[in-house]
PDB file of C-alpha atoms in Angstrom:
ATOM      1  CA  MET A   1       0.000   0.000   0.000  1.00 40.00           C
ATOM      2  CA  GLY A   2       1.273   3.440  -0.812  1.00 41.00           C
ATOM      3  CA  SER A   3       1.363   5.552   2.305  1.00 40.00           C
ATOM      4  CA  CYS A   4       3.351   8.232   3.981  1.00 44.00           C
ATOM      5  CA  GLY A   5       3.230   9.818   7.398  1.00 42.00           C
ATOM      6  CA  SER A   6       5.161  12.039   9.729  1.00 40.00           C
ATOM      7  CA  SER A   7       5.405  12.948  13.387  1.00 42.00           C
ATOM      8  CA  HIS A   8       7.356  15.626  15.134  1.00 44.00           C
ATOM      9  CA  VAL A   9       7.647  17.427  18.442  1.00 45.00           C
ATOM     10  CA  LYS A  10       6.552  21.034  18.745  1.00 47.00           C
ATOM     11  CA  PRO A  11       6.423  23.221  21.871  1.00 48.00           C
ATOM     12  CA  ASN A  12       3.107  24.929  22.610  1.00 48.00           C
ATOM     13  CA  ARG A  13       2.600  28.341  24.200  1.00 50.00           C
ATOM     14  CA  THR A  14       3.180  26.954  27.704  1.00 51.00           C
ATOM     15  CA  GLY A  15       6.557  25.576  26.689  1.00 54.00           C
ATOM     16  CA  LYS A  16       5.427  21.965  27.006  1.00 50.00           C
ATOM     17  CA  LYS A  17       6.281  19.606  24.193  1.00 51.00           C
ATOM     18  CA  ILE A  18       3.424  18.114  22.217  1.00 47.00           C
ATOM     19  CA  ILE A  19       4.144  14.777  20.602  1.00 51.00           C
ATOM     20  CA  ARG A  20       1.963  14.330  17.564  1.00 51.00           C
ATOM     21  CA  LYS A  21       0.833  10.905  16.575  1.00 51.00           C
ATOM     22  CA  PRO A  22       1.665   9.861  13.015  1.00 53.00           C
ATOM     23  CA  ARG A  23      -1.187  10.559  10.606  1.00 52.00           C
ATOM     24  CA  PRO A  24      -0.655   8.153   7.710  1.00 55.00           C
ATOM     25  CA  TRP A  25      -2.022   9.085   4.315  1.00 50.00           C
ATOM     26  CA  LYS A  26      -3.372   6.052   2.456  1.00 53.00           C
ATOM     27  CA  HIS A  27      -4.622   5.273  -1.019  1.00 50.00           C
ATOM     28  CA  PRO A  28      -6.376   2.069  -2.220  1.00 54.00           C
ATOM     29  CA  GLN A  29      -3.693   1.694  -4.896  1.00 57.00           C
ATOM     30  CA  PRO A  30       0.087   1.642  -4.282  1.00 60.00           C
ATOM     31  CA  ILE A  31       0.861   5.304  -4.879  1.00 63.00           C
ATOM     32  CA  THR A  32       2.778   7.989  -3.020  1.00 70.00           C
ATOM     33  CA  ARG A  33       1.557  11.504  -2.323  1.00 69.00           C
ATOM     34  CA  SER A  34       4.017  12.982  -4.821  1.00 75.00           C
ATOM     35  CA  GLN A  35       2.791  10.554  -7.482  1.00 75.00           C
ATOM     36  CA  LEU A  36      -0.800  11.562  -6.752  1.00 72.00           C
ATOM     37  CA  MET A  37       0.056  15.255  -7.087  1.00 77.00           C
ATOM     38  CA  GLN A  38       1.824  14.497 -10.361  1.00 79.00           C
ATOM     39  CA  LEU A  39      -1.266  12.670 -11.663  1.00 78.00           C
ATOM     40  CA  ARG A  40      -3.421  15.642 -10.720  1.00 78.00           C
ATOM     41  CA  GLU A  41      -1.127  18.040 -12.567  1.00 82.00           C
ATOM     42  CA  GLU A  42      -1.202  15.764 -15.620  1.00 82.00           C
ATOM     43  CA  PHE A  43      -4.996  15.686 -15.450  1.00 80.00           C
ATOM     44  CA  TRP A  44      -5.307  19.479 -15.418  1.00 81.00           C
ATOM     45  CA  ASP A  45      -2.672  19.890 -18.156  1.00 80.00           C
ATOM     46  CA  THR A  46      -4.189  17.345 -20.543  1.00 80.00           C
ATOM     47  CA  ALA A  47      -7.947  17.704 -19.906  1.00 75.00           C
ATOM     48  CA  PRO A  48      -8.428  20.718 -22.250  1.00 74.00           C
ATOM     49  CA  HIS A  49      -6.861  18.770 -25.140  1.00 72.00           C
ATOM     50  CA  TYR A  50      -9.659  16.187 -25.034  1.00 67.00           C
ATOM     51  CA  GLY A  51     -12.434  18.728 -25.498  1.00 68.00           C
ATOM     52  CA  GLY A  52     -14.120  21.761 -24.005  1.00 70.00           C
ATOM     53  CA  LYS A  53     -12.983  25.272 -23.233  1.00 74.00           C
ATOM     54  CA  LYS A  54      -9.762  25.871 -21.361  1.00 78.00           C
ATOM     55  CA  GLU A  55     -11.480  28.619 -19.345  1.00 79.00           C
ATOM     56  CA  ILE A  56     -13.996  26.130 -17.955  1.00 78.00           C
ATOM     57  CA  TRP A  57     -11.267  23.676 -17.007  1.00 80.00           C
ATOM     58  CA  ASP A  58      -9.381  26.527 -15.313  1.00 82.00           C
ATOM     59  CA  ALA A  59     -12.521  27.479 -13.378  1.00 80.00           C
ATOM     60  CA  ILE A  60     -13.138  23.876 -12.317  1.00 79.00           C
ATOM     61  CA  ARG A  61      -9.549  23.577 -11.139  1.00 79.00           C
ATOM     62  CA  ALA A  62      -9.864  26.759  -9.096  1.00 80.00           C
ATOM     63  CA  ALA A  63     -13.105  25.468  -7.534  1.00 75.00           C
ATOM     64  CA  ALA A  64     -11.536  22.072  -6.796  1.00 73.00           C
ATOM     65  CA  GLU A  65      -8.667  23.849  -5.044  1.00 72.00           C
ATOM     66  CA  ALA A  66     -11.180  25.848  -2.956  1.00 67.00           C
ATOM     67  CA  ASP A  67     -10.493  29.171  -4.715  1.00 73.00           C
ATOM     68  CA  LEU A  68     -14.141  29.939  -5.508  1.00 71.00           C
ATOM     69  CA  GLY A  69     -13.396  33.631  -5.980  1.00 74.00           C
ATOM     70  CA  LEU A  70     -10.956  32.928  -8.806  1.00 79.00           C
ATOM     71  CA  ALA A  71     -13.362  30.398 -10.325  1.00 76.00           C
ATOM     72  CA  GLN A  72     -16.151  32.999 -10.354  1.00 75.00           C
ATOM     73  CA  VAL A  73     -13.884  35.623 -11.950  1.00 78.00           C
ATOM     74  CA  ILE A  74     -12.907  33.160 -14.707  1.00 77.00           C
ATOM     75  CA  VAL A  75     -16.473  32.158 -15.586  1.00 71.00           C
ATOM     76  CA  ASP A  76     -17.703  35.767 -15.441  1.00 73.00           C
ATOM     77  CA  SER A  77     -14.944  37.073 -17.711  1.00 75.00           C
ATOM     78  CA  ALA A  78     -15.471  34.212 -20.164  1.00 70.00           C
ATOM     79  CA  GLY A  79     -19.255  34.646 -20.177  1.00 67.00           C
ATOM     80  CA  ILE A  80     -19.794  31.077 -18.979  1.00 64.00           C
ATOM     81  CA  ILE A  81     -23.042  30.068 -17.270  1.00 57.00           C
ATOM     82  CA  ALA A  82     -23.079  26.857 -15.211  1.00 53.00           C
ATOM     83  CA  GLN A  83     -26.365  25.016 -15.730  1.00 48.00           C
ATOM     84  CA  ASN A  84     -25.703  22.468 -12.990  1.00 45.00           C
ATOM     85  CA  THR A  85     -25.525  22.876  -9.200  1.00 46.00           C
ATOM     86  CA  ASP A  86     -23.194  19.883  -8.892  1.00 50.00           C
ATOM     87  CA  MET A  87     -19.780  21.412  -8.180  1.00 49.00           C
ATOM     88  CA  THR A  88     -18.009  18.441  -9.828  1.00 54.00           C
ATOM     89  CA  VAL A  89     -19.919  18.365 -13.146  1.00 55.00           C
ATOM     90  CA  CYS A  90     -20.907  21.033 -15.661  1.00 55.00           C
ATOM     91  CA  TYR A  91     -21.621  21.436 -19.382  1.00 54.00           C
ATOM     92  CA  ASP A  92     -20.886  24.152 -21.922  1.00 49.00           C
ATOM     93  CA  GLU A  93     -23.113  25.354 -24.760  1.00 50.00           C
ATOM     94  CA  SER A  94     -21.821  22.630 -27.095  1.00 55.00           C
ATOM     95  CA  GLY A  95     -22.855  19.887 -24.671  1.00 57.00           C
ATOM     96  CA  THR A  96     -19.298  19.035 -23.588  1.00 57.00           C
ATOM     97  CA  LYS A  97     -19.288  17.470 -20.118  1.00 57.00           C
ATOM     98  CA  TYR A  98     -16.685  18.514 -17.554  1.00 54.00           C
ATOM     99  CA  GLU A  99     -16.354  16.079 -14.657  1.00 57.00           C
ATOM    100  CA  LEU A 100     -13.801  15.783 -11.878  1.00 52.00           C
ATOM    101  CA  PRO A 101     -12.379  12.387 -10.920  1.00 51.00           C
ATOM    102  CA  ASN A 102     -13.247  11.167  -7.415  1.00 50.00           C
ATOM    103  CA  LYS A 103      -9.801  12.037  -6.089  1.00 46.00           C
ATOM    104  CA  HIS A 104     -10.554  15.727  -6.650  1.00 44.00           C
ATOM    105  CA  SER A 105     -13.873  15.893  -4.795  1.00 51.00           C
ATOM    106  CA  HIS A 106     -13.189  15.272  -1.088  1.00 57.00           C
ATOM    107  CA  PHE A 107     -14.468  17.539   1.673  1.00 67.00           C
ATOM    108  CA  LEU A 108     -11.540  18.779   3.718  1.00 68.00           C
ATOM    109  CA  TYR A 109     -11.211  20.658   6.991  1.00 70.00           C
ATOM    110  CA  PHE A 110      -8.271  22.264   8.758  1.00 70.00           C
ATOM    111  CA  ASP A 111      -7.620  21.103  12.327  1.00 72.00           C
ATOM    112  CA  LEU A 112      -6.403  24.248  14.132  1.00 71.00           C
ATOM    113  CA  ASP A 113      -5.200  22.376  17.216  1.00 76.00           C
ATOM    114  CA  ASN A 114      -3.007  19.972  15.246  1.00 76.00           C
ATOM    115  CA  GLU A 115      -2.356  22.324  12.306  1.00 72.00           C
ATOM    116  CA  SER A 116      -3.253  19.607   9.829  1.00 73.00           C
ATOM    117  CA  LEU A 117      -5.572  19.204   6.843  1.00 68.00           C
ATOM    118  CA  GLU A 118      -8.013  16.331   7.357  1.00 73.00           C
ATOM    119  CA  ILE A 119     -10.586  14.562   5.167  1.00 72.00           C
ATOM    120  CA  MET A 120     -14.171  14.924   6.368  1.00 73.00           C
ATOM    121  CA  PRO A 121     -16.522  11.925   6.310  1.00 74.00           C
ATOM    122  CA  SER A 122     -18.949  11.637   3.412  1.00 72.00           C
ATOM    123  CA  THR A 123     -22.708  11.597   3.828  1.00 70.00           C
ATOM    124  CA  SER A 124     -24.730   8.393   3.773  1.00 58.00           C
ATOM    125  CA  VAL A 125     -24.926   8.181  -0.033  1.00 50.00           C
ATOM    126  CA  PRO A 126     -23.144   4.898  -0.970  1.00 43.00           C
ATOM    127  CA  GLU A 127     -20.002   5.196  -3.069  1.00 41.00           C
ATOM    128  CA  GLY A 128     -20.390   4.165  -6.680  1.00 37.00           C
ATOM    129  CA  ARG A 129     -23.922   5.564  -6.963  1.00 41.00           C
ATOM    130  CA  ASN A 130     -25.126   8.909  -8.202  1.00 43.00           C
ATOM    131  CA  GLY A 131     -25.447  10.945  -5.041  1.00 50.00           C
ATOM    132  CA  GLY A 132     -27.801  13.865  -4.666  1.00 60.00           C
ATOM    133  CA  LYS A 133     -26.765  17.357  -5.666  1.00 77.00           C
ATOM    134  CA  ILE A 134     -25.450  19.559  -2.903  1.00 82.00           C
ATOM    135  CA  LYS A 135     -27.977  22.343  -2.365  1.00 86.00           C
ATOM    136  CA  TYR A 136     -26.317  24.018   0.618  1.00 88.00           C
ATOM    137  CA  PHE A 137     -23.208  23.856   2.796  1.00 85.00           C
ATOM    138  CA  GLY A 138     -22.797  26.137   5.771  1.00 85.00           C
ATOM    139  CA  GLU A 139     -22.967  26.828   9.505  1.00 85.00           C
ATOM    140  CA  SER A 140     -25.912  27.570  11.763  1.00 86.00           C
ATOM    141  CA  ALA A 141     -26.055  27.748  15.570  1.00 83.00           C
ATOM    142  CA  GLY A 142     -22.427  26.640  15.766  1.00 82.00           C
ATOM    143  CA  LYS A 143     -23.055  23.472  13.773  1.00 86.00           C
ATOM    144  CA  LEU A 144     -22.138  22.511  10.220  1.00 86.00           C
ATOM    145  CA  HIS A 145     -24.928  21.531   7.852  1.00 89.00           C
ATOM    146  CA  LEU A 146     -25.073  20.052   4.373  1.00 88.00           C
ATOM    147  CA  ILE A 147     -28.288  19.806   2.365  1.00 90.00           C
ATOM    148  CA  GLU A 148     -28.576  17.243  -0.409  1.00 88.00           C
ATOM    149  CA  GLU A 149     -31.267  16.834  -3.007  1.00 86.00           C
ATOM    150  CA  ASN A 150     -32.851  13.377  -2.882  1.00 81.00           C
ATOM    151  CA  VAL A 151     -31.806  11.305  -5.898  1.00 75.00           C
ATOM    152  CA  LEU A 152     -35.309  10.011  -6.657  1.00 78.00           C
ATOM    153  CA  ARG A 153     -37.335  13.061  -5.553  1.00 83.00           C
ATOM    154  CA  PRO A 154     -35.620  16.400  -6.260  1.00 84.00           C
ATOM    155  CA  THR A 155     -38.125  18.307  -4.079  1.00 86.00           C
ATOM    156  CA  LEU A 156     -37.162  16.162  -1.068  1.00 89.00           C
ATOM    157  CA  LEU A 157     -34.171  17.590   0.798  1.00 91.00           C
ATOM    158  CA  ASN A 158     -32.025  15.742   3.326  1.00 90.00           C
ATOM    159  CA  VAL A 159     -30.564  18.147   5.893  1.00 92.00           C
ATOM    160  CA  PHE A 160     -27.386  16.620   7.357  1.00 91.00           C
ATOM    161  CA  GLU A 161     -25.585  17.806  10.482  1.00 91.00           C
ATOM    162  CA  LEU A 162     -21.953  17.013  11.251  1.00 87.00           C
ATOM    163  CA  GLU A 163     -21.018  15.566  14.634  1.00 88.00           C
ATOM    164  CA  LYS A 164     -18.756  17.924  16.599  1.00 83.00           C
ATOM    165  CA  ASP A 165     -15.953  15.352  16.538  1.00 81.00           C
ATOM    166  CA  TYR A 166     -16.199  15.154  12.708  1.00 79.00           C
ATOM    167  CA  SER A 167     -16.948  11.424  12.997  1.00 82.00           C
ATOM    168  CA  LYS A 168     -20.065  11.321  10.811  1.00 84.00           C
ATOM    169  CA  TRP A 169     -22.980  13.155   9.240  1.00 86.00           C
ATOM    170  CA  PHE A 170     -26.530  12.356  10.359  1.00 89.00           C
ATOM    171  CA  VAL A 171     -29.890  13.321   8.875  1.00 90.00           C
ATOM    172  CA  LYS A 172     -31.462  15.946  11.135  1.00 92.00           C
ATOM    173  CA  TYR A 173     -34.382  16.982   8.945  1.00 91.00           C
ATOM    174  CA  VAL A 174     -36.132  15.738   5.818  1.00 91.00           C
ATOM    175  CA  VAL A 175     -37.923  18.585   4.032  1.00 92.00           C
ATOM    176  CA  ASP A 176     -40.532  18.064   1.308  1.00 91.00           C
ATOM    177  CA  LEU A 177     -40.952  21.122  -0.933  1.00 91.00           C
ATOM    178  CA  ASP A 178     -43.450  19.538  -3.304  1.00 89.00           C
ATOM    179  CA  ASP A 179     -46.355  21.672  -2.025  1.00 90.00           C
ATOM    180  CA  LEU A 180     -44.419  24.825  -2.897  1.00 90.00           C
ATOM    181  CA  THR A 181     -44.584  23.933  -6.588  1.00 87.00           C
ATOM    182  CA  HIS A 182     -48.359  24.516  -6.485  1.00 88.00           C
ATOM    183  CA  LEU A 183     -47.854  28.010  -5.072  1.00 89.00           C
ATOM    184  CA  PHE A 184     -44.865  28.813  -7.284  1.00 88.00           C
ATOM    185  CA  PRO A 185     -45.349  26.992 -10.619  1.00 85.00           C
ATOM    186  CA  LEU A 186     -42.193  28.568 -12.071  1.00 81.00           C
ATOM    187  CA  MET A 187     -40.299  26.061  -9.928  1.00 83.00           C
ATOM    188  CA  LEU A 188     -41.381  23.416 -12.446  1.00 82.00           C
ATOM    189  CA  ILE A 189     -39.484  22.722 -15.657  1.00 76.00           C
ATOM    190  CA  ASN A 190     -41.938  21.332 -18.199  1.00 72.00           C
ATOM    191  CA  GLU A 191     -41.247  19.533 -21.453  1.00 71.00           C
ATOM    192  CA  PRO A 192     -42.433  22.033 -24.121  1.00 68.00           C
ATOM    193  CA  GLU A 193     -44.671  19.667 -26.088  1.00 71.00           C
ATOM    194  CA  SER A 194     -46.109  17.282 -23.494  1.00 71.00           C
ATOM    195  CA  LEU A 195     -45.818  19.702 -20.537  1.00 72.00           C
ATOM    196  CA  ASP A 196     -44.548  16.796 -18.436  1.00 78.00           C
ATOM    197  CA  VAL A 197     -42.464  17.860 -15.446  1.00 75.00           C
ATOM    198  CA  ILE A 198     -38.831  17.076 -16.248  1.00 75.00           C
ATOM    199  CA  GLY A 199     -37.097  19.079 -13.516  1.00 77.00           C
ATOM    200  CA  TYR A 200     -37.245  21.742 -10.835  1.00 83.00           C
ATOM    201  CA  GLN A 201     -35.723  25.196 -10.401  1.00 83.00           C
ATOM    202  CA  PHE A 202     -34.896  26.220  -6.855  1.00 88.00           C
ATOM    203  CA  ASP A 203     -31.879  26.562  -4.603  1.00 88.00           C
ATOM    204  CA  VAL A 204     -31.206  26.910  -0.892  1.00 91.00           C
ATOM    205  CA  LEU A 205     -29.482  30.223  -0.117  1.00 90.00           C
ATOM    206  CA  CYS A 206     -29.368  29.851   3.652  1.00 91.00           C
ATOM    207  CA  PHE A 207     -30.360  27.452   6.438  1.00 93.00           C
ATOM    208  CA  ILE A 208     -31.139  28.756   9.942  1.00 90.00           C
ATOM    209  CA  ASP A 209     -31.491  26.070  12.593  1.00 89.00           C
ATOM    210  CA  GLY A 210     -33.322  27.915  15.351  1.00 81.00           C
ATOM    211  CA  GLU A 211     -34.349  25.024  17.583  1.00 72.00           C
ATOM    212  CA  LYS A 212     -34.348  27.193  20.711  1.00 71.00           C
ATOM    213  CA  GLU A 213     -36.487  29.865  19.049  1.00 76.00           C
ATOM    214  CA  GLY A 214     -38.824  27.251  17.560  1.00 79.00           C
ATOM    215  CA  LYS A 215     -38.097  28.333  13.994  1.00 85.00           C
ATOM    216  CA  THR A 216     -36.066  26.380  11.469  1.00 90.00           C
ATOM    217  CA  ILE A 217     -35.908  28.285   8.211  1.00 91.00           C
ATOM    218  CA  LEU A 218     -34.794  27.688   4.650  1.00 92.00           C
ATOM    219  CA  VAL A 219     -34.149  30.748   2.509  1.00 92.00           C
ATOM    220  CA  LEU A 220     -34.980  29.652  -1.036  1.00 92.00           C
ATOM    221  CA  SER A 221     -34.090  31.179  -4.380  1.00 88.00           C
ATOM    222  CA  LEU A 222     -36.875  30.674  -6.935  1.00 87.00           C
ATOM    223  CA  PRO A 223     -37.328  32.113 -10.408  1.00 81.00           C
ATOM    224  CA  GLU A 224     -38.467  35.740  -9.970  1.00 81.00           C
ATOM    225  CA  LYS A 225     -38.375  35.796  -6.149  1.00 87.00           C
ATOM    226  CA  MET A 226     -36.727  34.726  -2.917  1.00 89.00           C
ATOM    227  CA  ILE A 227     -38.679  33.377   0.043  1.00 91.00           C
ATOM    228  CA  SER A 228     -38.167  32.115   3.583  1.00 93.00           C
ATOM    229  CA  TYR A 229     -39.816  28.813   4.471  1.00 93.00           C
ATOM    230  CA  ASP A 230     -40.262  27.641   8.064  1.00 93.00           C
ATOM    231  CA  ILE A 231     -40.024  23.857   7.793  1.00 90.00           C
ATOM    232  CA  LYS A 232     -41.850  23.324  11.113  1.00 88.00           C
ATOM    233  CA  SER A 233     -44.815  25.673  10.776  1.00 89.00           C
ATOM    234  CA  MET A 234     -44.673  25.472   6.939  1.00 90.00           C
ATOM    235  CA  SER A 235     -45.165  29.243   6.808  1.00 92.00           C
ATOM    236  CA  ILE A 236     -43.875  31.255   3.849  1.00 92.00           C
ATOM    237  CA  LYS A 237     -42.636  34.820   3.640  1.00 93.00           C
ATOM    238  CA  GLU A 238     -41.701  36.551   0.403  1.00 91.00           C
ATOM    239  CA  LEU A 239     -38.403  38.378   0.898  1.00 91.00           C
ATOM    240  CA  LEU A 240     -37.892  40.091  -2.457  1.00 86.00           C
ATOM    241  CA  LYS A 241     -38.597  39.875  -6.146  1.00 86.00           C
ATOM    242  CA  VAL A 242     -35.778  39.212  -8.587  1.00 77.00           C
ATOM    243  CA  PRO A 243     -35.648  41.726 -11.470  1.00 71.00           C
ATOM    244  CA  LEU A 244     -36.241  40.157 -14.850  1.00 62.00           C
ATOM    245  CA  GLU A 245     -32.862  41.410 -16.062  1.00 59.00           C
ATOM    246  CA  GLU A 246     -31.283  39.075 -13.495  1.00 57.00           C
ATOM    247  CA  LEU A 247     -32.804  36.101 -15.340  1.00 57.00           C
ATOM    248  CA  HIS A 248     -31.931  34.581 -18.697  1.00 56.00           C
ATOM    249  CA  LEU A 249     -32.993  31.731 -20.949  1.00 55.00           C
ATOM    250  CA  SER A 250     -31.007  28.508 -21.079  1.00 54.00           C
ATOM    251  CA  MET A 251     -30.147  26.711 -24.317  1.00 48.00           C
ATOM    252  CA  GLU A 252     -33.291  24.619 -23.832  1.00 51.00           C
ATOM    253  CA  GLY A 253     -35.449  27.743 -23.473  1.00 53.00           C
ATOM    254  CA  PHE A 254     -35.968  27.506 -19.702  1.00 55.00           C
ATOM    255  CA  LEU A 255     -35.914  30.518 -17.390  1.00 56.00           C
ATOM    256  CA  VAL A 256     -32.682  30.387 -15.403  1.00 59.00           C
ATOM    257  CA  TYR A 257     -31.454  32.298 -12.366  1.00 62.00           C
ATOM    258  CA  ASN A 258     -27.930  32.444 -10.974  1.00 61.00           C
ATOM    259  CA  TYR A 259     -28.283  32.635  -7.185  1.00 75.00           C
ATOM    260  CA  LYS A 260     -26.745  29.718  -5.270  1.00 77.00           C
ATOM    261  CA  TRP A 261     -25.817  29.135  -1.624  1.00 75.00           C
ATOM    262  CA  TYR A 262     -22.251  30.300  -2.197  1.00 75.00           C
ATOM    263  CA  HIS A 263     -23.556  33.707  -3.365  1.00 75.00           C
ATOM    264  CA  ALA A 264     -25.312  34.399  -0.031  1.00 78.00           C
ATOM    265  CA  TYR A 265     -23.721  35.767   3.147  1.00 75.00           C
ATOM    266  CA  LYS A 266     -25.178  36.034   6.632  1.00 75.00           C
ATOM    267  CA  HIS A 267     -25.114  39.376   8.412  1.00 73.00           C
ATOM    268  CA  ILE A 268     -26.325  40.859  11.687  1.00 72.00           C
ATOM    269  CA  GLU A 269     -27.765  44.368  11.789  1.00 74.00           C
ATOM    270  CA  THR A 270     -25.972  46.552  14.321  1.00 74.00           C
ATOM    271  CA  LEU A 271     -25.452  50.223  15.179  1.00 77.00           C
ATOM    272  CA  ALA A 272     -21.951  49.544  16.461  1.00 72.00           C
ATOM    273  CA  LEU A 273     -18.897  50.518  14.439  1.00 69.00           C
ATOM    274  CA  VAL A 274     -17.181  47.431  13.081  1.00 61.00           C
TER     275      VAL A 274
END
C-alpha cells in the first residue's frame, strides 16, 4: 500500500512539548503523495486537449482547489453560465461534459489544534452511486450543515448535520418542498410539447437552525423571487422579487437564475462601528 506519514515534536505556548501521533495518508492503490500530485497536474494539463474550453477547465480547477473567488472571476470574464448545481460536473453550450475524478472531490477541513488538513466523512450516499446534488453547505447555531437533493425526488431535501468530533454526518431533517410547486409553478421545468415535469428550479441560499427559538428556516431562491420557508410551521414569507434582467434563458429555453448558496452571506444588523 502506498502511504506516507510524519510525526514531530513542537512546543506549545506553555513551553510543554506536544508529541503528535503519526497521521498516515493512504490510497487504495500503491501510490505515493508525490505521485498523486503528479497525476493531478497531468490531469489538469491534458484535460483541455480532449475537449471543451480551457477557461472552464481553469474554473473547475480553481473550484476544486477551494479558490471559488478565482473560479467565479474566470467564468464571469469568459461569459460562462453553469447550468448544474453539482460542483463536480458542468456542461458548456456545445454539450461538452466537464467532470472531476473522485480524487478531486473530497471535503476537507483544517484542524487548528493539530495544524493539519483532514478529510471529512462523506454523507450516507453509498459510493459508486449517483449521489444527490449539494444544495447548501454552511454553519448555523455553531453546527455545520449540508443539504442534499434526494436522488429520486428532487423536491425532497435531506438536511445533514456534522457531529462535533467530525466522525459522521446524520440526517437531522427531511424537508418536502413539493407543495411549494403549487404556489410557485415557475419552480417546475416542463417539457415544451407534453408539458410533463422534467425538472425543478430552486436553490437553498441559507439554512437557519433555530431550535431554541422554535423556527427552522430555509431561505430559497426561486425564479423571480426569494422566500423564507419555516419547515416546522410550513409558513412562507416573500423576501424580495428578482428583477427580470437578473434572469436569462437557457439553451433549452428555460428561465434560469444564478443565485446559489455560495452567493449568499449572513449578516447581523448593528449600530456599532465594526
